[in-house]
Coordinates of C-alpha atoms in Angstrom, one line a residue:
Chain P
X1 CA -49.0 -76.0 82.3
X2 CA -45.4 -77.1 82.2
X3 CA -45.7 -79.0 79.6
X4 CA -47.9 -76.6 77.3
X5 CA -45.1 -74.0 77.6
X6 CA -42.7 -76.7 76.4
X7 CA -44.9 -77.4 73.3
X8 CA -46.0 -74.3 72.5
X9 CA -41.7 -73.3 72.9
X10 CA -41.1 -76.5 70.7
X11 CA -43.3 -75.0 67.9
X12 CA -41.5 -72.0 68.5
X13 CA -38.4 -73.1 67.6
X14 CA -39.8 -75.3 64.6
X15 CA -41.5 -72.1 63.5
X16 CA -38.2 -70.4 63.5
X17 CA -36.0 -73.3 61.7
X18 CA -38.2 -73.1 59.0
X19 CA -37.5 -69.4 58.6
X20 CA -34.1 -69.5 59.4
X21 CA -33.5 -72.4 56.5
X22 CA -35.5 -70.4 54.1
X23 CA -38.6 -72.4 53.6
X24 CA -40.4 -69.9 54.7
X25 CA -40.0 -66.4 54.1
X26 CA -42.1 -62.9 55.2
X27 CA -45.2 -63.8 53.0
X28 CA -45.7 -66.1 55.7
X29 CA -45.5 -63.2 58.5
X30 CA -48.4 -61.7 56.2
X31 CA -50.5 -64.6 56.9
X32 CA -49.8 -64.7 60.4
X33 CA -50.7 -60.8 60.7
X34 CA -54.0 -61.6 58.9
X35 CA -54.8 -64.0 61.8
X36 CA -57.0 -62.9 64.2
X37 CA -59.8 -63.1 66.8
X38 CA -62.6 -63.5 64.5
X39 CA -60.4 -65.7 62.0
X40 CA -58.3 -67.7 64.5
X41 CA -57.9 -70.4 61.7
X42 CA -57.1 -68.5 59.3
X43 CA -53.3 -69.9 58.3
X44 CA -54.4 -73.4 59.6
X45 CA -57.2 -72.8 56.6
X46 CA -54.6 -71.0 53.8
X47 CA -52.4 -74.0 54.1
X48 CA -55.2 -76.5 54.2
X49 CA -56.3 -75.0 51.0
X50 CA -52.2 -75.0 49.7
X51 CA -51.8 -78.7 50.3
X52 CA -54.9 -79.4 48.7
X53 CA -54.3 -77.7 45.6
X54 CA -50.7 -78.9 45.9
X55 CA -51.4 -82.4 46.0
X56 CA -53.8 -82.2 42.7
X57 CA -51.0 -80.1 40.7
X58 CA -48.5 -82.8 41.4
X59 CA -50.3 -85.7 40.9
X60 CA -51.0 -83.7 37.2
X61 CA -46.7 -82.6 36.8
X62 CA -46.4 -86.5 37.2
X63 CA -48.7 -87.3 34.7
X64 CA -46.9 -85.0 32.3
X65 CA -43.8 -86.3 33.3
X66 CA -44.3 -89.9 32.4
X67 CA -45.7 -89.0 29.0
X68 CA -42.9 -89.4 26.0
X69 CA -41.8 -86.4 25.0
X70 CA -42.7 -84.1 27.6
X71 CA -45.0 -81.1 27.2
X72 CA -42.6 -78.2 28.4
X73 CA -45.3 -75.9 27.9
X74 CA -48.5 -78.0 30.1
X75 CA -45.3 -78.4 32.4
X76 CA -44.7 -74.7 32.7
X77 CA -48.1 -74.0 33.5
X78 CA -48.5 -76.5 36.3
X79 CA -45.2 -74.9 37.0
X80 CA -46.4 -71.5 37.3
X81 CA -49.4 -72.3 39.2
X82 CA -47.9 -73.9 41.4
X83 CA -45.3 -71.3 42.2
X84 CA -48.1 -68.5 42.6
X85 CA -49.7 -70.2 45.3
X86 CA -46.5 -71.0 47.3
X87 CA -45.7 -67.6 47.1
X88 CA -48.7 -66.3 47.7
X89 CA -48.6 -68.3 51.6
X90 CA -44.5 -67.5 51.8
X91 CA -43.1 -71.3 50.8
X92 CA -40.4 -69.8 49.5
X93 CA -37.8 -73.1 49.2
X94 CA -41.1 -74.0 47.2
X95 CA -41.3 -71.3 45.1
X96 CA -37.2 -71.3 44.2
X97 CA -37.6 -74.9 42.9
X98 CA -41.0 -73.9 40.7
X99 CA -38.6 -71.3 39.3
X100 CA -35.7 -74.0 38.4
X101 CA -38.2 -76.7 37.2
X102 CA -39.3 -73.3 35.2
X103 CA -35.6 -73.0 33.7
X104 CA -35.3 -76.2 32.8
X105 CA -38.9 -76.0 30.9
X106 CA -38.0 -72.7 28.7
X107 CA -35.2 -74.7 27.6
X108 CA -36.6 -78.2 27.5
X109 CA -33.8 -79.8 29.5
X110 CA -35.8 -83.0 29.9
X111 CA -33.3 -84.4 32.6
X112 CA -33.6 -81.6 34.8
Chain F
X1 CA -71.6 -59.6 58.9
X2 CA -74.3 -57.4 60.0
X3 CA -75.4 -54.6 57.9
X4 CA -72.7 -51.5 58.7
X5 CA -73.4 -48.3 59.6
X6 CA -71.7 -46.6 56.9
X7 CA -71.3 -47.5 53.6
X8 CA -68.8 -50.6 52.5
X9 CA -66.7 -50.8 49.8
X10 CA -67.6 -53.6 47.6
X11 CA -64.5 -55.5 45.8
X12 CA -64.6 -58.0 43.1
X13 CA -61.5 -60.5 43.5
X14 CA -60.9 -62.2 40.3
X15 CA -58.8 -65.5 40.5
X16 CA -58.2 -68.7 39.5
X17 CA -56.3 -69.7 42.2
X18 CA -58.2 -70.9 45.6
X19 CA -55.4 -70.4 47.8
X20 CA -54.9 -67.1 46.4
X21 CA -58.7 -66.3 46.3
X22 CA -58.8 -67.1 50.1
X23 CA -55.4 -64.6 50.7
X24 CA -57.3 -61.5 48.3
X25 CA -60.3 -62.1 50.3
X26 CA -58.8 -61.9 53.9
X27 CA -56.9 -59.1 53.1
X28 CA -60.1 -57.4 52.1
X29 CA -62.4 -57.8 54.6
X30 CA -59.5 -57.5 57.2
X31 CA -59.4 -53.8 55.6
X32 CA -63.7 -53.3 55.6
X33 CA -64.2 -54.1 52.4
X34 CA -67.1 -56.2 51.2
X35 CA -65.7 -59.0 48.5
X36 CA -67.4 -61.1 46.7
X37 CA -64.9 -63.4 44.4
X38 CA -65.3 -65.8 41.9
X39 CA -62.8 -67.8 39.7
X40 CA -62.9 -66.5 36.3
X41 CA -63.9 -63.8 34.4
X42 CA -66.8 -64.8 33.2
X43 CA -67.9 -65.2 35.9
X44 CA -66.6 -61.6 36.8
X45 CA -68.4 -60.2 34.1
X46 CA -71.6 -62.3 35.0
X47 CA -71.5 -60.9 38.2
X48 CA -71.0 -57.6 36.9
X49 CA -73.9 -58.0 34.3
X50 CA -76.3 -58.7 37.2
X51 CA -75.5 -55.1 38.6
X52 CA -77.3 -53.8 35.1
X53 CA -80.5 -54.0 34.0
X54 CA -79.9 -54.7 30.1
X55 CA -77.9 -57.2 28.5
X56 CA -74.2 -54.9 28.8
X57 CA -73.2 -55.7 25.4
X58 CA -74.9 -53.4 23.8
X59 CA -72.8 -51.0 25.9
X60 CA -73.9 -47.7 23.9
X61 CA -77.1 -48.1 24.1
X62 CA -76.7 -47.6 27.6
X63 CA -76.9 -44.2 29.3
X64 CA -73.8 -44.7 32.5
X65 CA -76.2 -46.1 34.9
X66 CA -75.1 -45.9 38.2
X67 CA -75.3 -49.9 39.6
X68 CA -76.5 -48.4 42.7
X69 CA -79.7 -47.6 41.0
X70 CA -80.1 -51.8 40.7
X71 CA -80.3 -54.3 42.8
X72 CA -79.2 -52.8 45.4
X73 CA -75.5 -54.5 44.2
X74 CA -72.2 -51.9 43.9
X75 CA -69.2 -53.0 43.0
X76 CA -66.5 -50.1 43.4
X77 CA -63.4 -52.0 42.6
X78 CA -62.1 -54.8 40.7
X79 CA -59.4 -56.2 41.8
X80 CA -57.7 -59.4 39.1
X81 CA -55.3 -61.5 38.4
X82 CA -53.7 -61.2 35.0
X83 CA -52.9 -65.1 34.5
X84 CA -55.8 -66.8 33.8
X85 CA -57.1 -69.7 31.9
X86 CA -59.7 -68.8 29.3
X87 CA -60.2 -64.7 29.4
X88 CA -57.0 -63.6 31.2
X89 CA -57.0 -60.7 32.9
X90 CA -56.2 -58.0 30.6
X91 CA -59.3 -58.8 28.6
X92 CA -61.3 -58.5 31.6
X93 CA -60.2 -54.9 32.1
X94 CA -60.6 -54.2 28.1
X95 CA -64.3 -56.0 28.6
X96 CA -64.9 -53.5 31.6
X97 CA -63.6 -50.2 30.5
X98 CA -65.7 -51.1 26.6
X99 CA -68.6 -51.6 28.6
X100 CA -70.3 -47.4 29.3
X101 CA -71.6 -48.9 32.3
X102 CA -68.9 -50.6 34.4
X103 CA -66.0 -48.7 32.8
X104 CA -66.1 -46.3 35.9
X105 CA -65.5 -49.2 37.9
X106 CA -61.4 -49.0 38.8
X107 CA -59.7 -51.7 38.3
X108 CA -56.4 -53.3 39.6
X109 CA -54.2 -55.8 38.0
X110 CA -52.7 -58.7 40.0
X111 CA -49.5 -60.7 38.5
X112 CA -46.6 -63.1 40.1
X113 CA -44.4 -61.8 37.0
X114 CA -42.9 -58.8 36.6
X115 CA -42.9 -57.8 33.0
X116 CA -42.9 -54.3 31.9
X117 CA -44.6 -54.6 28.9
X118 CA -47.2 -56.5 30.4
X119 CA -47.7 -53.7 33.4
X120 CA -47.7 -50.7 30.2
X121 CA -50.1 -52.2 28.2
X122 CA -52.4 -52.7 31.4
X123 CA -52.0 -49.6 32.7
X124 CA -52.9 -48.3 29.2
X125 CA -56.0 -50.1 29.2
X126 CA -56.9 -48.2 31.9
X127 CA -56.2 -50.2 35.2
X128 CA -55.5 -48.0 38.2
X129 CA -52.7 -50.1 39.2
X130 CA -50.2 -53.2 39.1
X131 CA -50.0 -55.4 42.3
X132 CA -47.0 -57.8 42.3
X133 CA -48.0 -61.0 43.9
X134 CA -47.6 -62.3 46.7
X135 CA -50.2 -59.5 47.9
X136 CA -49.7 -58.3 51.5
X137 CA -51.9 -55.9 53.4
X138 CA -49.9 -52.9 52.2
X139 CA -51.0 -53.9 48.7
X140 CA -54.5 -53.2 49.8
X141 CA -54.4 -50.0 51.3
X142 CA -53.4 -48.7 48.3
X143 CA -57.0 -49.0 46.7
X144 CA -58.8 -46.9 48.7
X145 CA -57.8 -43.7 47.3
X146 CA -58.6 -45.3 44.3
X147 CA -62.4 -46.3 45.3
X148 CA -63.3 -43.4 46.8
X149 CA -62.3 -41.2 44.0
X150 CA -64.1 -42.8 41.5
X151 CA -67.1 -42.5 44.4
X152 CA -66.6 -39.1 44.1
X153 CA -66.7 -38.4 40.6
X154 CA -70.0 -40.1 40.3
X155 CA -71.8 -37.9 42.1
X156 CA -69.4 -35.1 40.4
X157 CA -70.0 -36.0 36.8
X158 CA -66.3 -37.2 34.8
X159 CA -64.1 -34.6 35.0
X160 CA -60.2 -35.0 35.7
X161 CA -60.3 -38.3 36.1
X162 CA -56.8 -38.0 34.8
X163 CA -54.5 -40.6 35.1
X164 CA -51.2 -39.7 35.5
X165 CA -50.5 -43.2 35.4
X166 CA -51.1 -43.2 31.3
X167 CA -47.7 -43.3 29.8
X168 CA -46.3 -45.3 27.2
X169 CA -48.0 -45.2 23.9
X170 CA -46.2 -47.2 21.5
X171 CA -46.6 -50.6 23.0
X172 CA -49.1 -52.5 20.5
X173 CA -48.2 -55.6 21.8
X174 CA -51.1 -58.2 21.3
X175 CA -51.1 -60.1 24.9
X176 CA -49.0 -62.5 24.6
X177 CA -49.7 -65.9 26.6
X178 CA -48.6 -65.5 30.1
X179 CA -45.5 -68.1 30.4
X180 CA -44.2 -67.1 27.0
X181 CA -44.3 -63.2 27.6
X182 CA -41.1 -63.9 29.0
X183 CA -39.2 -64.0 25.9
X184 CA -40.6 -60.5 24.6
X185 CA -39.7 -58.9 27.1
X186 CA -37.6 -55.7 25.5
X187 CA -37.1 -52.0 26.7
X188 CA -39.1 -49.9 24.7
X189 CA -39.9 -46.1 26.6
X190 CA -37.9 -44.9 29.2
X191 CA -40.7 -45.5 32.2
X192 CA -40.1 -49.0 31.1
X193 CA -36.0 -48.6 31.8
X194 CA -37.0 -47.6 35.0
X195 CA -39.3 -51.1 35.7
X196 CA -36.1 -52.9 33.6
X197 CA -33.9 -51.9 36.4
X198 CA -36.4 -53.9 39.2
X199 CA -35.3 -56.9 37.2
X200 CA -32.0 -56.9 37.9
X201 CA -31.5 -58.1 41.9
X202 CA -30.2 -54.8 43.4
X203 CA -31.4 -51.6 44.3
X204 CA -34.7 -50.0 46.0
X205 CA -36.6 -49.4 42.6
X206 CA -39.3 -51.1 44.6
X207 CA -42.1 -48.3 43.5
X208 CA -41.7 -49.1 39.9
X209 CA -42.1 -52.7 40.2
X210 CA -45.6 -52.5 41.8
X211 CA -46.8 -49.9 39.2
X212 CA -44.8 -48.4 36.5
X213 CA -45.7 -45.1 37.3
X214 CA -45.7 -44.3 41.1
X215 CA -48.0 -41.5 43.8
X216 CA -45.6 -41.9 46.2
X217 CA -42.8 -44.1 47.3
X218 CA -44.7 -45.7 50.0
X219 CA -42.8 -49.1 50.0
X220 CA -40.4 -50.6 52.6
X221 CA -37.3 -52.0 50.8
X222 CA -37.6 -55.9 52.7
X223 CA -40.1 -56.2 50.2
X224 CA -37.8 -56.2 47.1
X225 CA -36.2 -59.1 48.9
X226 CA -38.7 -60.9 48.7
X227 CA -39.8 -60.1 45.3
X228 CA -36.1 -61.4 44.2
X229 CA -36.7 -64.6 45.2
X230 CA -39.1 -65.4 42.3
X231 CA -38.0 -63.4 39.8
X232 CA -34.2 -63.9 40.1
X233 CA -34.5 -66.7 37.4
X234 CA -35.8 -64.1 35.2

C-alpha cells in the first residue's frame, strides 16, 4: 500500500511538472473532467489516438522536409493539423511550436 | 446505451480530425446527447440524406418534412469543423440551409482560428454559433437552447426564428482556403472591431471571440488565456 501511495504521489508530481513547465495547459483539465466511471479510459484513449495521429503527421512533415524546395503550403497544413489536435488534448508546448513552424511557413524561412 | 425515457438530442459531429472527433463526441454524450460523427461532409450530408426520403437535391420539390416522419433518424443539431479537406465547413452549412428539408437543422461552426471574417460570413450563412477550438464542456452547453428551439418551432410552424446573431452584410468574401485566410484578414463593420480587439493578447473580450455577436457573457476569463496561446502568432 506503501508503495502504491508513493507511485500514485510520483505521478502526482509528474502530472504537475508538466503543468507547471507549460506542456500542458487547462485543455488538459477538460479531458480529465470528461473522465469518468463509465469512461475510466477516456484520456488514456484521447492521447492514444494523439500519438497515433502524431506519429503519421510527422513521418509526412519529414517527407516534405527532405523534398528540394519545400512546399510551405503542404507544410502549413500538416502544420495546422497538427496544432488542432494538440490543442484540442491541452499540449500546449506542442501547440506554441506548430505556431512557430507556422511563422516560419507564411514566410518561407526554409532554415527555420 | 439503452433506449431513454425521454427524448435525446441527436448531434451530428463533423470532423476530420480523430482525436478531435473522439473530444466532440465525449463532450456530447457526457452532456445526453446522442452523436453520431463521421469524418467529412459528405459523409455529413449522406447521413443527412438518409433522414429523407427523396434524393435532397431537388430541395424544392420537397415540402419541409419533418425527419422524424423517416426512419425513425433525427438529427437536431450539427455541430462542424470549418477546416476541412474537400467540402470545408462553410459549404456544409450553405449545403444544409439550401436544402428545404434540413435547413431547420441548427448548425454550429467549429474553428482553431480566430478570424472575423470567417466567423461573419458563417454566421451569415445561417450558423447558430462559432466555437473556438479547443472545445470544452462549456462550449457544449451552449447548444441546447439552440436545439430545443428549433424543436419548438417545428411543432410551432417558422415564425421568429430571428437571429439576432445576423449582422454584417457587406462581407462577400468567397471562402478563402483555411491557412491563407490569414492574410485577408481586415476590419470591415464595427461587430468585427469588436472580434479585432480578441486578437490582440489583452483584455476579457472573450464573448466575442466565441461568436461575434453574444446572448450573454457567460465565459470565465482563464479561457482567453488559453486561447492566447495559439493565436498569439497571429
Amino acid at each position: 500500500m506503501e508503495r502504491n501511495n508513493q507511485l500514485q504521489r510520483q505521478v502526482a508530481l509528474m502530472r504537475q511538472s508538466l503543468f507547471d513547465q507549460g506542456y500542458l495547459d487547462e485543455q488538459f483539465v477538460q479531458l480529465e473532467e470528461l473522465q469518468d466511471d463509465t469512461n475510466p479510459n477516456f484520456v488514456e484513449e484521447v492521447v492514444t489516438l494523439y500519438y497515433r495521429d502524431s506519429a503519421r503527421l510527422i513521418a509526412s512533415i519529414e517527407q516534405a522536409l527532405d523534398k528540394s524546395p519545400l512546399d510551405f503550403n503542404k507544410l502549413d497544413s500538416y502544420m495546422h493539423q497538427f496544432k488542432g489536435s494538440s490543442s484540442s488534448i491541452g499540449g500546449r508546448k506542442v501547440k506554441t511550436e506548430c505556431s512557430q513552424f507556422r511563422e516560419y511557413c507564411r514566410t518561407g524561412n526554409g532554415e527555420g | 446505451m439503452g433506449a431513454a425515457a425521454e427524448p435525446r438530442f441527436h448531434v451530428l459531429a463533423v470532423d476530420d480530425s480523430l482525436v478531435d472527433r473522439k473530444l466532440i463526441e465525449r463532450l456530447l454524450k457526457i452532456s445526453s446527447y446522442q452523436v453520431t460523427t463521421v469524418d467529412s461532409g459528405s459523409k455529413a450530408l449522406e447521413f443527412l440524406g438518409s433522414l429523407v426520403n427523396d434524393d435532397r437535391s431537388s430541395s424544392d420539390a420537397l415540402p419541409s418534412v419533418s425527419p422524424s416522419d423517416h426512419q425513425g433518424v433525427d438529427v437536431n443539431l450539427i455541430i462542424t469543423d470549418y477546416c476541412m479537406p474537400g467540402m470545408t465547413g462553410y459549404d456544409l452549412l450553405k449545403k444544409v440551409k439550401e436544402s428545404s428539408s434540413l435547413r431547420d437543422i441548427p448548425v454550429v461552426i467549429m474553428s482553431s482560428e480566430n478570424v472575423p471574417s470567417r466567423i461573419t460570413r458563417c454566421l451569415e450563412e445561417g450558423a447558430e454559433e462559432f466555437i473556438l477550438k479547443p472545445v470544452r464542456l462549456s462550449d457544449v452547453n451552449k447548444l441546447r437552447p439552440h436545439m430545443m428551439r428549433t424543436k419548438k418551432l417545428k411543432d410551432q410552424e417558422q415564425e421568429s426564428q430571428e437571429e439576432p446573431e445576423r449582422h454584417g452584410d457587406e462581407i462577400g468574401l468567397p471562402p478563402p482556403p483555411c491557412q491563407h485566410e490569414l492574410e485577408t484578414q481586415q476590419s470591415q463593420d464595427p461587430q468585427t472591431q469588436q472580434i479585432q480587439q480578441s486578437q490582440q493578447p489583452k483584455s476579457g473580450n472573450n464573448s466575442n471571440k466565441r461568436k461575434a455577436i453574444d446572448v450573454e457573457e457567460g465565459l470565465s476569463p482563464d479561457r482567453t488565456r488559453t486561447r492566447y496561446n495559439g493565436v498569439a502568432t497571429f
